[in-house]
GROMACS .gro file of C-alpha atoms in nm:
model
  330
    1UNK     CA    1   0.000   0.000   0.000
    2UNK     CA    2   0.107   0.357  -0.062
    3UNK     CA    3   0.183   0.569   0.244
    4UNK     CA    4  -0.060   0.852   0.315
    5UNK     CA    5  -0.032   1.107   0.593
    6UNK     CA    6  -0.344   1.211   0.783
    7UNK     CA    7  -0.346   1.546   0.602
    8UNK     CA    8  -0.322   1.376   0.263
    9UNK     CA    9  -0.618   1.155   0.350
   10UNK     CA   10  -0.812   1.459   0.471
   11UNK     CA   11  -0.759   1.643   0.142
   12UNK     CA   12  -0.788   1.342  -0.087
   13UNK     CA   13  -1.013   1.382  -0.391
   14UNK     CA   14  -1.125   1.096  -0.616
   15UNK     CA   15  -1.167   1.233  -0.968
   16UNK     CA   16  -1.247   0.924  -1.173
   17UNK     CA   17  -1.345   0.556  -1.159
   18UNK     CA   18  -1.388   0.259  -1.392
   19UNK     CA   19  -1.478  -0.110  -1.388
   20UNK     CA   20  -1.262  -0.386  -1.532
   21UNK     CA   21  -1.391  -0.540  -1.858
   22UNK     CA   22  -1.533  -0.842  -1.673
   23UNK     CA   23  -1.695  -0.620  -1.408
   24UNK     CA   24  -1.518  -0.790  -1.118
   25UNK     CA   25  -1.289  -0.502  -1.022
   26UNK     CA   26  -1.334  -0.132  -0.949
   27UNK     CA   27  -1.049   0.115  -0.993
   28UNK     CA   28  -1.036   0.477  -0.878
   29UNK     CA   29  -0.787   0.757  -0.943
   30UNK     CA   30  -0.711   1.057  -0.724
   31UNK     CA   31  -0.541   1.398  -0.717
   32UNK     CA   32  -0.211   1.247  -0.593
   33UNK     CA   33  -0.165   1.039  -0.909
   34UNK     CA   34  -0.255   0.709  -0.743
   35UNK     CA   35  -0.490   0.430  -0.848
   36UNK     CA   36  -0.668   0.201  -0.602
   37UNK     CA   37  -0.796  -0.141  -0.712
   38UNK     CA   38  -1.091  -0.311  -0.539
   39UNK     CA   39  -1.202  -0.673  -0.577
   40UNK     CA   40  -1.582  -0.638  -0.590
   41UNK     CA   41  -1.643  -1.002  -0.492
   42UNK     CA   42  -1.441  -0.951  -0.173
   43UNK     CA   43  -1.617  -0.623  -0.099
   44UNK     CA   44  -1.959  -0.787  -0.132
   45UNK     CA   45  -1.864  -1.130   0.002
   46UNK     CA   46  -1.987  -1.292   0.323
   47UNK     CA   47  -1.655  -1.220   0.493
   48UNK     CA   48  -1.742  -0.848   0.497
   49UNK     CA   49  -1.749  -0.716   0.855
   50UNK     CA   50  -1.647  -0.405   1.045
   51UNK     CA   51  -1.276  -0.459   0.984
   52UNK     CA   52  -1.119  -0.154   0.820
   53UNK     CA   53  -0.885  -0.378   0.625
   54UNK     CA   54  -1.175  -0.521   0.428
   55UNK     CA   55  -1.285  -0.171   0.335
   56UNK     CA   56  -0.948  -0.082   0.184
   57UNK     CA   57  -0.831  -0.155  -0.172
   58UNK     CA   58  -0.685  -0.487  -0.279
   59UNK     CA   59  -0.378  -0.289  -0.382
   60UNK     CA   60  -0.264   0.052  -0.506
   61UNK     CA   61  -0.006   0.184  -0.748
   62UNK     CA   62   0.144   0.516  -0.849
   63UNK     CA   63   0.022   0.612  -1.196
   64UNK     CA   64   0.170   0.962  -1.213
   65UNK     CA   65   0.431   1.142  -1.009
   66UNK     CA   66   0.315   1.486  -0.896
   67UNK     CA   67   0.016   1.482  -1.131
   68UNK     CA   68  -0.351   1.397  -1.100
   69UNK     CA   69  -0.536   1.101  -1.246
   70UNK     CA   70  -0.792   1.325  -1.415
   71UNK     CA   71  -0.997   1.075  -1.614
   72UNK     CA   72  -1.016   0.706  -1.702
   73UNK     CA   73  -1.197   0.468  -1.934
   74UNK     CA   74  -1.203   0.090  -1.988
   75UNK     CA   75  -1.135  -0.099  -2.311
   76UNK     CA   76  -1.124  -0.475  -2.370
   77UNK     CA   77  -0.757  -0.496  -2.275
   78UNK     CA   78  -0.656  -0.167  -2.119
   79UNK     CA   79  -0.738   0.073  -1.842
   80UNK     CA   80  -0.672   0.411  -2.002
   81UNK     CA   81  -0.598   0.707  -1.775
   82UNK     CA   82  -0.559   1.073  -1.854
   83UNK     CA   83  -0.343   1.336  -1.692
   84UNK     CA   84  -0.181   1.664  -1.797
   85UNK     CA   85  -0.064   1.629  -2.156
   86UNK     CA   86  -0.098   1.253  -2.201
   87UNK     CA   87  -0.302   0.938  -2.179
   88UNK     CA   88  -0.165   0.605  -2.057
   89UNK     CA   89  -0.266   0.246  -2.125
   90UNK     CA   90  -0.237  -0.011  -1.846
   91UNK     CA   91  -0.283  -0.382  -1.919
   92UNK     CA   92  -0.578  -0.500  -1.712
   93UNK     CA   93  -0.402  -0.830  -1.632
   94UNK     CA   94  -0.122  -0.631  -1.467
   95UNK     CA   95  -0.359  -0.385  -1.295
   96UNK     CA   96  -0.540  -0.664  -1.107
   97UNK     CA   97  -0.230  -0.877  -1.044
   98UNK     CA   98  -0.140  -0.714  -0.709
   99UNK     CA   99   0.206  -0.647  -0.849
  100UNK     CA  100   0.412  -0.392  -0.657
  101UNK     CA  101   0.548  -0.256  -0.986
  102UNK     CA  102   0.264  -0.180  -1.221
  103UNK     CA  103   0.410  -0.029  -1.537
  104UNK     CA  104   0.219   0.121  -1.829
  105UNK     CA  105   0.193  -0.062  -2.160
  106UNK     CA  106   0.198   0.260  -2.359
  107UNK     CA  107   0.179   0.638  -2.329
  108UNK     CA  108   0.048   0.885  -2.584
  109UNK     CA  109   0.126   1.257  -2.570
  110UNK     CA  110  -0.153   1.501  -2.651
  111UNK     CA  111  -0.015   1.771  -2.881
  112UNK     CA  112  -0.023   2.121  -2.736
  113UNK     CA  113  -0.032   2.452  -2.915
  114UNK     CA  114   0.284   2.560  -3.089
  115UNK     CA  115   0.521   2.764  -2.874
  116UNK     CA  116   0.325   2.664  -2.563
  117UNK     CA  117   0.496   2.500  -2.267
  118UNK     CA  118   0.162   2.434  -2.098
  119UNK     CA  119   0.035   2.076  -2.104
  120UNK     CA  120  -0.333   2.012  -2.166
  121UNK     CA  121  -0.567   1.865  -1.908
  122UNK     CA  122  -0.739   1.544  -2.018
  123UNK     CA  123  -1.074   1.602  -1.848
  124UNK     CA  124  -1.305   1.341  -1.998
  125UNK     CA  125  -1.280   1.026  -2.210
  126UNK     CA  126  -1.523   0.787  -2.378
  127UNK     CA  127  -1.455   0.466  -2.571
  128UNK     CA  128  -1.627   0.346  -2.888
  129UNK     CA  129  -1.585  -0.032  -2.891
  130UNK     CA  130  -1.693  -0.095  -3.251
  131UNK     CA  131  -1.405   0.104  -3.401
  132UNK     CA  132  -1.165   0.106  -3.104
  133UNK     CA  133  -1.166   0.484  -3.082
  134UNK     CA  134  -1.115   0.687  -2.767
  135UNK     CA  135  -1.252   1.040  -2.769
  136UNK     CA  136  -1.078   1.282  -2.535
  137UNK     CA  137  -1.212   1.616  -2.410
  138UNK     CA  138  -0.918   1.843  -2.335
  139UNK     CA  139  -0.799   2.174  -2.201
  140UNK     CA  140  -0.719   2.302  -2.550
  141UNK     CA  141  -1.096   2.332  -2.618
  142UNK     CA  142  -1.080   2.032  -2.855
  143UNK     CA  143  -1.196   1.672  -2.867
  144UNK     CA  144  -0.918   1.447  -2.994
  145UNK     CA  145  -0.981   1.106  -3.153
  146UNK     CA  146  -0.727   0.831  -3.087
  147UNK     CA  147  -0.723   0.489  -3.250
  148UNK     CA  148  -0.610   0.251  -2.975
  149UNK     CA  149  -0.490  -0.024  -3.208
  150UNK     CA  150  -0.267   0.218  -3.400
  151UNK     CA  151  -0.193   0.463  -3.119
  152UNK     CA  152  -0.251   0.760  -3.348
  153UNK     CA  153  -0.446   1.081  -3.310
  154UNK     CA  154  -0.665   1.067  -3.619
  155UNK     CA  155  -0.850   1.398  -3.600
  156UNK     CA  156  -0.976   1.665  -3.364
  157UNK     CA  157  -1.310   1.840  -3.325
  158UNK     CA  158  -1.281   2.217  -3.286
  159UNK     CA  159  -1.546   2.471  -3.195
  160UNK     CA  160  -1.547   2.524  -2.820
  161UNK     CA  161  -1.383   2.846  -2.703
  162UNK     CA  162  -1.287   2.721  -2.356
  163UNK     CA  163  -1.179   2.392  -2.203
  164UNK     CA  164  -1.404   2.086  -2.215
  165UNK     CA  165  -1.538   1.937  -1.892
  166UNK     CA  166  -1.746   1.645  -2.014
  167UNK     CA  167  -1.815   1.435  -2.322
  168UNK     CA  168  -2.069   1.160  -2.388
  169UNK     CA  169  -2.110   0.908  -2.669
  170UNK     CA  170  -2.431   0.767  -2.816
  171UNK     CA  171  -2.425   0.575  -3.142
  172UNK     CA  172  -2.254   0.787  -3.405
  173UNK     CA  173  -2.293   1.108  -3.212
  174UNK     CA  174  -2.090   1.282  -2.947
  175UNK     CA  175  -2.195   1.552  -2.700
  176UNK     CA  176  -1.955   1.786  -2.523
  177UNK     CA  177  -1.995   2.039  -2.242
  178UNK     CA  178  -1.749   2.321  -2.190
  179UNK     CA  179  -1.641   2.604  -1.965
  180UNK     CA  180  -1.763   2.832  -2.246
  181UNK     CA  181  -2.122   2.750  -2.143
  182UNK     CA  182  -2.218   2.555  -2.453
  183UNK     CA  183  -2.316   2.198  -2.525
  184UNK     CA  184  -2.218   2.086  -2.874
  185UNK     CA  185  -2.341   1.784  -3.068
  186UNK     CA  186  -2.106   1.620  -3.317
  187UNK     CA  187  -2.171   1.384  -3.607
  188UNK     CA  188  -1.883   1.137  -3.592
  189UNK     CA  189  -1.940   1.007  -3.946
  190UNK     CA  190  -1.922   1.349  -4.109
  191UNK     CA  191  -1.689   1.490  -3.844
  192UNK     CA  192  -1.895   1.803  -3.799
  193UNK     CA  193  -2.069   2.006  -3.531
  194UNK     CA  194  -2.444   1.965  -3.586
  195UNK     CA  195  -2.594   2.169  -3.302
  196UNK     CA  196  -2.503   2.415  -3.027
  197UNK     CA  197  -2.701   2.463  -2.707
  198UNK     CA  198  -2.647   2.757  -2.469
  199UNK     CA  199  -2.835   2.680  -2.145
  200UNK     CA  200  -2.705   2.993  -1.972
  201UNK     CA  201  -2.915   3.206  -2.209
  202UNK     CA  202  -3.239   3.050  -2.081
  203UNK     CA  203  -3.363   3.251  -1.782
  204UNK     CA  204  -3.530   2.945  -1.628
  205UNK     CA  205  -3.204   2.748  -1.638
  206UNK     CA  206  -2.927   3.002  -1.591
  207UNK     CA  207  -2.756   3.068  -1.256
  208UNK     CA  208  -2.516   3.359  -1.317
  209UNK     CA  209  -2.379   3.349  -0.961
  210UNK     CA  210  -2.252   2.993  -1.015
  211UNK     CA  211  -2.144   3.049  -1.375
  212UNK     CA  212  -2.230   2.943  -1.727
  213UNK     CA  213  -1.995   2.641  -1.744
  214UNK     CA  214  -2.130   2.297  -1.833
  215UNK     CA  215  -1.988   2.030  -1.601
  216UNK     CA  216  -2.176   1.721  -1.723
  217UNK     CA  217  -2.358   1.601  -2.034
  218UNK     CA  218  -2.536   1.285  -2.142
  219UNK     CA  219  -2.789   1.200  -2.410
  220UNK     CA  220  -2.991   0.928  -2.580
  221UNK     CA  221  -3.212   0.908  -2.890
  222UNK     CA  222  -3.458   1.169  -2.766
  223UNK     CA  223  -3.311   1.364  -2.477
  224UNK     CA  224  -3.007   1.574  -2.390
  225UNK     CA  225  -2.918   1.611  -2.022
  226UNK     CA  226  -2.680   1.881  -1.902
  227UNK     CA  227  -2.588   2.085  -1.598
  228UNK     CA  228  -2.306   2.277  -1.436
  229UNK     CA  229  -2.342   2.642  -1.346
  230UNK     CA  230  -2.687   2.634  -1.510
  231UNK     CA  231  -2.947   2.411  -1.345
  232UNK     CA  232  -2.965   2.047  -1.439
  233UNK     CA  233  -3.205   2.033  -1.733
  234UNK     CA  234  -3.343   1.785  -1.984
  235UNK     CA  235  -3.375   1.910  -2.342
  236UNK     CA  236  -3.568   1.757  -2.629
  237UNK     CA  237  -3.319   1.685  -2.905
  238UNK     CA  238  -3.554   1.766  -3.192
  239UNK     CA  239  -3.668   2.104  -3.067
  240UNK     CA  240  -3.374   2.193  -2.841
  241UNK     CA  241  -3.624   2.319  -2.585
  242UNK     CA  242  -3.604   2.235  -2.212
  243UNK     CA  243  -3.863   1.974  -2.115
  244UNK     CA  244  -3.765   1.948  -1.747
  245UNK     CA  245  -3.567   2.184  -1.525
  246UNK     CA  246  -3.474   1.997  -1.210
  247UNK     CA  247  -3.522   2.169  -0.875
  248UNK     CA  248  -3.208   2.084  -0.674
  249UNK     CA  249  -3.016   2.266  -0.404
  250UNK     CA  250  -2.668   2.247  -0.551
  251UNK     CA  251  -2.377   2.478  -0.619
  252UNK     CA  252  -2.280   2.313  -0.948
  253UNK     CA  253  -2.334   1.985  -1.132
  254UNK     CA  254  -2.038   1.758  -1.214
  255UNK     CA  255  -2.211   1.425  -1.285
  256UNK     CA  256  -2.529   1.373  -1.489
  257UNK     CA  257  -2.632   1.048  -1.654
  258UNK     CA  258  -2.945   0.904  -1.810
  259UNK     CA  259  -3.002   0.549  -1.691
  260UNK     CA  260  -3.309   0.359  -1.815
  261UNK     CA  261  -3.604   0.579  -1.715
  262UNK     CA  262  -3.416   0.793  -1.465
  263UNK     CA  263  -3.151   1.060  -1.425
  264UNK     CA  264  -2.854   1.022  -1.190
  265UNK     CA  265  -2.698   1.349  -1.078
  266UNK     CA  266  -2.425   1.464  -0.841
  267UNK     CA  267  -2.209   1.768  -0.783
  268UNK     CA  268  -2.156   2.024  -0.509
  269UNK     CA  269  -2.433   1.888  -0.289
  270UNK     CA  270  -2.454   1.640   0.001
  271UNK     CA  271  -2.657   1.381  -0.194
  272UNK     CA  272  -2.658   1.174  -0.509
  273UNK     CA  273  -3.004   1.200  -0.664
  274UNK     CA  274  -3.202   0.961  -0.880
  275UNK     CA  275  -3.478   1.153  -1.056
  276UNK     CA  276  -3.752   1.072  -1.303
  277UNK     CA  277  -3.750   1.252  -1.637
  278UNK     CA  278  -4.032   1.464  -1.496
  279UNK     CA  279  -3.822   1.571  -1.196
  280UNK     CA  280  -3.967   1.344  -0.927
  281UNK     CA  281  -3.708   1.231  -0.671
  282UNK     CA  282  -3.676   0.851  -0.682
  283UNK     CA  283  -3.379   0.823  -0.445
  284UNK     CA  284  -3.173   1.065  -0.236
  285UNK     CA  285  -2.849   0.906  -0.124
  286UNK     CA  286  -2.629   1.080   0.137
  287UNK     CA  287  -2.262   1.087   0.039
  288UNK     CA  288  -1.928   1.125   0.216
  289UNK     CA  289  -1.800   1.401  -0.013
  290UNK     CA  290  -1.896   1.768  -0.023
  291UNK     CA  291  -1.859   1.750  -0.401
  292UNK     CA  292  -1.918   1.444  -0.622
  293UNK     CA  293  -1.686   1.415  -0.922
  294UNK     CA  294  -1.735   1.056  -1.030
  295UNK     CA  295  -2.020   0.802  -1.039
  296UNK     CA  296  -1.989   0.462  -1.209
  297UNK     CA  297  -2.238   0.177  -1.210
  298UNK     CA  298  -2.300  -0.164  -1.363
  299UNK     CA  299  -2.563  -0.438  -1.340
  300UNK     CA  300  -2.355  -0.748  -1.424
  301UNK     CA  301  -2.186  -0.952  -1.288
  302UNK     CA  302  -2.250  -0.747  -0.972
  303UNK     CA  303  -2.506  -0.472  -0.933
  304UNK     CA  304  -2.280  -0.200  -0.805
  305UNK     CA  305  -2.276   0.181  -0.798
  306UNK     CA  306  -1.979   0.375  -0.664
  307UNK     CA  307  -1.967   0.746  -0.578
  308UNK     CA  308  -1.636   0.934  -0.550
  309UNK     CA  309  -1.545   1.294  -0.481
  310UNK     CA  310  -1.385   1.530  -0.233
  311UNK     CA  311  -1.300   1.274   0.037
  312UNK     CA  312  -1.109   0.952   0.092
  313UNK     CA  313  -1.436   0.757   0.079
  314UNK     CA  314  -1.619   0.575  -0.196
  315UNK     CA  315  -1.989   0.534  -0.123
  316UNK     CA  316  -2.127   0.203  -0.251
  317UNK     CA  317  -2.486   0.116  -0.346
  318UNK     CA  318  -2.579  -0.236  -0.453
  319UNK     CA  319  -2.941  -0.165  -0.538
  320UNK     CA  320  -2.870   0.191  -0.662
  321UNK     CA  321  -3.126   0.343  -0.422
  322UNK     CA  322  -2.940   0.362  -0.090
  323UNK     CA  323  -2.585   0.352   0.042
  324UNK     CA  324  -2.490   0.010   0.173
  325UNK     CA  325  -2.124   0.053   0.261
  326UNK     CA  326  -1.825   0.288   0.234
  327UNK     CA  327  -1.484   0.195   0.094
  328UNK     CA  328  -1.161   0.376   0.173
  329UNK     CA  329  -0.946   0.488  -0.120
  330UNK     CA  330  -0.637   0.453   0.101
   0.00000   0.00000   0.00000
C-alpha cells in the first residue's frame, strides 16, 4: 500500500473511476496520481465485517508522479488514464495482479499549441468499442480522436472556445460540455458540429452566480441532459427546448447520466439524486464528499454503484437506491 499522511487523506479527492472489462474489479484515481484497485467479490462477500482492512483496496499503485489522475476509461484490454498532456494504457491483467510494480503498456502525448509549454488537461474520455476509438475532451478546447490499435491521433473536433469538462457518446454522435457555457453535438461520421445549445441564455435554467460552465452532459435518442453552473435540465433533441428543469439545491453539477427511465446526478451537494425525467425524486443518497466528481455503475456480474469525490471515501450502493457501505481509497 502507498503511504498517506493524515493530512493527505483529509484532502484526498477521487476524480475518476472505472470497472474492469469483466466487471469484477473497481479502480479509482485521485489527485495524488494514485490508483486504487478493489475486488468487488471480496467487498460484497460474506466475509465483509467491520474490519477496516476489508474496506481498503486490494492494492494501489502510483500512476503519475506529482500529477492527477484526471480521467479514465475501460477498453477490452486496457485501463486508459488521462493526466496533464498525455493518456496512458495499463494492461488489465497487470492492474489486477497485485504487483508492486505496475508499469504502463503505452503512453500517448496530446499535442499542445505551438510555442506553448503548458500541457493540456485530459478532463473526460469515452470509448467506442466498434471502431476502437477513444474520444478525449481536453484543455485546448478540442476533442481528440485516438485509435487505440494504432496509437494515433486521427483527428480533432474544434469549436469550443474554452476547455471541455465532459463528453458523452451515443451511437454515431458525441456531445460535449465546456467552460464556455455551450453543449455541442457532433456527427462522428461526417466529423462536424451539428448543433449548439447555450443553457445559460435561458432565464429558467441560468444561474449567473454559479457560472455558465457545463460540467456534465449525457444523451440518448430523444433527450439531452446537461448541468453545471446552469441548473440540471433535460432538453428535447428535436426542438432543443427544455422539457424538465430539475429543482435541486446544488452549487454546481459535475455528474449527470441518463439510466433507463431515470436521471442520476451529483455535484456540489450532500446527496446523489435519482430523478424521473419529470423531476420526481426517486432516491436521495447521502454521500461522504462535499462534491461528487465521479459516479460509475453496472448491473452485471455485480449490481454495483460507486460514488467518488472530495473525500477519501467511496460510497457504494448495490441496489442503486441507498448507500450500503463505504470503501476507503487509502
